[in-house]
CSV table of C-alpha atoms in Angstrom, one decimal:
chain,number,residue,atom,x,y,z
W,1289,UNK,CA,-26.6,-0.6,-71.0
W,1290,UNK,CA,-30.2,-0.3,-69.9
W,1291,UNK,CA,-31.5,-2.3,-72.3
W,1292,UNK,CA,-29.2,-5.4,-71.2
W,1293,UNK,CA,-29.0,-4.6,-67.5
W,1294,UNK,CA,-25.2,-4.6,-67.4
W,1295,UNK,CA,-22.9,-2.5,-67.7
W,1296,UNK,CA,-21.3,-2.4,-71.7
W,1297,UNK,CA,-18.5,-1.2,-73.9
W,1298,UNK,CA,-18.4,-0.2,-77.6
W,1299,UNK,CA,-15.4,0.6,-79.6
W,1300,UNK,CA,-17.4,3.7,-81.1
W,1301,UNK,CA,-18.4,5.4,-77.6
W,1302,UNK,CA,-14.4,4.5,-76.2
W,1303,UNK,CA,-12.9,5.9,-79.4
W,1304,UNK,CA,-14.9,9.4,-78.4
W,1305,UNK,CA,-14.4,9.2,-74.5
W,1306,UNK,CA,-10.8,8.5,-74.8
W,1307,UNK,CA,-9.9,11.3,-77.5
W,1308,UNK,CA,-12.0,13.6,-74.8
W,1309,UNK,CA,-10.2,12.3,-72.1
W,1310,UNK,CA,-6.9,13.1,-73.7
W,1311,UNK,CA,-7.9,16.7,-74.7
W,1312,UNK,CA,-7.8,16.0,-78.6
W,1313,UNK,CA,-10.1,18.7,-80.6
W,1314,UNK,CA,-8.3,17.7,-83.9
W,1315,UNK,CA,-7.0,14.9,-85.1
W,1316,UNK,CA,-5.7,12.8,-88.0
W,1317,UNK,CA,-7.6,9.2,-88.5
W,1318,UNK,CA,-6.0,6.6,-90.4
W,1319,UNK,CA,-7.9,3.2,-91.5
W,1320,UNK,CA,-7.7,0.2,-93.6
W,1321,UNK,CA,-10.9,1.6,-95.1
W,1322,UNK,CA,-11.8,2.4,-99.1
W,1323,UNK,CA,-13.0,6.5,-99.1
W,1324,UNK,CA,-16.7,5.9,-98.7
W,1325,UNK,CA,-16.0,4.2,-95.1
W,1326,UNK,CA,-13.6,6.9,-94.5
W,1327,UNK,CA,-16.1,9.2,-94.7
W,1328,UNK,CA,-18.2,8.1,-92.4
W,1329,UNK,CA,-16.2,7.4,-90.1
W,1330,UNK,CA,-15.3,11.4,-90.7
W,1331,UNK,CA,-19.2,12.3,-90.0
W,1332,UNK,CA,-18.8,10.3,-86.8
W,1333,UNK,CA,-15.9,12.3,-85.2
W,1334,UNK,CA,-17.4,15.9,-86.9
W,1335,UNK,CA,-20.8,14.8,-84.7
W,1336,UNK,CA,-19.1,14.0,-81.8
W,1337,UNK,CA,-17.6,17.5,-81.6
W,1338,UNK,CA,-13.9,16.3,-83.1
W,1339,UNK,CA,-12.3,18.4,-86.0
W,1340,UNK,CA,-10.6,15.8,-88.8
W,1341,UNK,CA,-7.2,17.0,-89.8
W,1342,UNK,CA,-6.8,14.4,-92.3
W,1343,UNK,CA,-8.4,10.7,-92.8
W,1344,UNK,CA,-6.6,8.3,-95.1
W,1345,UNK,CA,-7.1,4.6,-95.7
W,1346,UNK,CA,-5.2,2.0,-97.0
W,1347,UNK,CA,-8.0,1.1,-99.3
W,1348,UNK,CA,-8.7,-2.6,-98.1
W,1349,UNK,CA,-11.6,-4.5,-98.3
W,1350,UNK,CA,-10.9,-7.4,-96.8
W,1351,UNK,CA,-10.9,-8.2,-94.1
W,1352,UNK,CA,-8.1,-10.9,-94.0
W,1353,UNK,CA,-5.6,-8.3,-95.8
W,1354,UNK,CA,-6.8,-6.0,-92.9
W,1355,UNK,CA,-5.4,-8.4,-90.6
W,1356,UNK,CA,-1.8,-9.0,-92.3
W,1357,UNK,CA,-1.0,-5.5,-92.9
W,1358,UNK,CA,3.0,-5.2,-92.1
W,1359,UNK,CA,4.0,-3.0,-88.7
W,1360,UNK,CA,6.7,-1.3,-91.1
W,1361,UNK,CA,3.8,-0.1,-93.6
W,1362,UNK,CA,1.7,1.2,-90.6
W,1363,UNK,CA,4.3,2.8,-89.1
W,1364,UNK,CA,5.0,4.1,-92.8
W,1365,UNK,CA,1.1,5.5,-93.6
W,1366,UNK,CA,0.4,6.9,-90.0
W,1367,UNK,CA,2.1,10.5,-90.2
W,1368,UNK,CA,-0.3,13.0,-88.7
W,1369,UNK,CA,-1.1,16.2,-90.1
W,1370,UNK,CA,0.3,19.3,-88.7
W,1371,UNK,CA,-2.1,21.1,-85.9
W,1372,UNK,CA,-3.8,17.8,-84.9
W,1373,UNK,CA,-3.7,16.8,-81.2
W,1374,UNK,CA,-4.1,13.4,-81.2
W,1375,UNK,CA,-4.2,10.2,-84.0
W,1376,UNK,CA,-6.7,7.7,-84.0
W,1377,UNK,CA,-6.0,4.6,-86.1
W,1378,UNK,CA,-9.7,2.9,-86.5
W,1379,UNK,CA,-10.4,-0.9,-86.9
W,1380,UNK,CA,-10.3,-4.0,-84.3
W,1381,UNK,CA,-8.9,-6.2,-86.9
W,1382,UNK,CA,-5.5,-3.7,-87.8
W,1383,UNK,CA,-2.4,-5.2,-86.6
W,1384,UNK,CA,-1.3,-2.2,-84.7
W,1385,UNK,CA,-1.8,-2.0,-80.3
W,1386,UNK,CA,1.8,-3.6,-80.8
W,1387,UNK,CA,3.2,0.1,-82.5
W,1388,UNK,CA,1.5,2.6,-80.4
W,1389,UNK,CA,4.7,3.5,-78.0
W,1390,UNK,CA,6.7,4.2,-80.9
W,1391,UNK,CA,4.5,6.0,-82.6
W,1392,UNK,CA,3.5,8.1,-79.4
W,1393,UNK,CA,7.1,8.7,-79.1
W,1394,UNK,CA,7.7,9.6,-82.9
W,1395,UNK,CA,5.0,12.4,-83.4
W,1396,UNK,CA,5.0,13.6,-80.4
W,1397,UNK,CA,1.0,13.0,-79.6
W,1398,UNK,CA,-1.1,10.3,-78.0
W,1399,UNK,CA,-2.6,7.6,-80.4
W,1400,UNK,CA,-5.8,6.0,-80.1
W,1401,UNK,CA,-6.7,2.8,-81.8
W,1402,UNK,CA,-9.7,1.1,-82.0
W,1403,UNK,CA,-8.7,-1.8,-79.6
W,1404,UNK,CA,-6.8,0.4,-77.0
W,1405,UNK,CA,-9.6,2.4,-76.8
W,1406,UNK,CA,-12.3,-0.7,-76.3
W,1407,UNK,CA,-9.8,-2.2,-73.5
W,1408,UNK,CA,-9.4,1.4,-71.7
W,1409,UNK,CA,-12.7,1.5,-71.5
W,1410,UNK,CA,-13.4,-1.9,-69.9
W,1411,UNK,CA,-10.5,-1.6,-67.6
W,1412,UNK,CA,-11.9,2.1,-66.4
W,1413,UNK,CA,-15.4,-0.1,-66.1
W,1414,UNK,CA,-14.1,-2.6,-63.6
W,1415,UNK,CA,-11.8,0.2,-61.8
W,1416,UNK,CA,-8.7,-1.6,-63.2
W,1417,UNK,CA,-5.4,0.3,-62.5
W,1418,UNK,CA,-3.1,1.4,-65.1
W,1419,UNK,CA,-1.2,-0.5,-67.9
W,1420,UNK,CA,2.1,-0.1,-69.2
W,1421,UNK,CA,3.2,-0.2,-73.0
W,1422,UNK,CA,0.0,0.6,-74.7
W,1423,UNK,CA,0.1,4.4,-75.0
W,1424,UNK,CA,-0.5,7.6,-72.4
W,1425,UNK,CA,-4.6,6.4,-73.2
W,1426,UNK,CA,-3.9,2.9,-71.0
W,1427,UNK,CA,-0.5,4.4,-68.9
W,1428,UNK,CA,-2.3,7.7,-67.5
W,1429,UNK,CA,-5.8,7.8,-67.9
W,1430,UNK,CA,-7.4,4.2,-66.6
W,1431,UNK,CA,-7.8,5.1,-62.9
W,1432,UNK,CA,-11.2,6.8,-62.3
C-alpha cells in the first residue's frame, strides 16, 4: 500500500482477515495443490496464528485442470475435519465461489475461498454493503 500510494488487496492478507473476522482458530484447507504446496500453504496459516485441522489437495498441477475441476467432485473432497471452525478452500483459479452456500449449509461452518475472500476484502475497501449468495464472509461481515 505505501509503496504504491493506493490503497491494495491480496488474496493472502483477505484469506487471514476474513478467517479472523469470522472467529476461526482451526480450520480444514482444501486445495488443488500437490503436498509440497500444501504445506506451505499450512506454514502460512500456523504463522498467522491459525491451527490446521486437516489440508488436502487434489494433487493438480495444472493449472487448466485446476480450472475444470467438476462442482460434484468439490463438493465431494471438501468434508472438514471434526473441531475445525471454519474451511478455507485456497486457489483463484478453483471453480468453486458458485458452491459456497451449500457447503455453508451442509457442514454447518463458514467457508472461505480464495476469491470470496479477495472480493470481501475490496468491497470492505470501498465501504461496499453486503452481498447475498456467497457465504456469511460476503452476507454478514462487509459493512465496516
Amino acid at each position: 500500500m505505501e509503496a504504491a500510494g493506493v490503497p491494495v488487496v491480496t488474496t493472502a492478507g483477505a484469506v487471514v482477515e476474513g478467517l479472523r473476522k469470522l472467529g476461526a482458530v482451526r480450520v480444514s484447507v482444501f486445495t488443488p495443490y500437490v503436498d509440497e504446496v500444501n504445506e506451505a500453504e499450512r506454514g502460512f496459516l500456523e504463522a498467522h496464528g491459525f491451527q490446521v485441522d486437516a489440508i488436502r489437495g487434489l494433487g493438480l498441477t495444472d493449472n487448466q485442470a485446476i480450472g475444470k475441476v467438476p462442482g460434484p467432485r468439490l463438493e465431494a473432497f471438501i468434508a472438514p475435519a471434526p473441531g475445525s471452525d471454519a474451511v478455507f478452500v485456497s486457489c483463484t483459479n478453483l471453480p468453486v465461489v458458485h458452491l459456497i452456500e451449500g457447503l455453508e449449509e451442509r457442514h454447518r461452518m463458514s467457508i472461505v475461498t480464495s476469491n470470496q475472500a479477495t472480493m470481501w476484502a475490496a468491497l470492505r475497501l470501498l465501504g461496499k454493503g453486503d452481498v447475498k449468495g456467497y457465504g456469511a464472509l460476503l452476507r454478514e461481515h462487509v459493512s465496516p
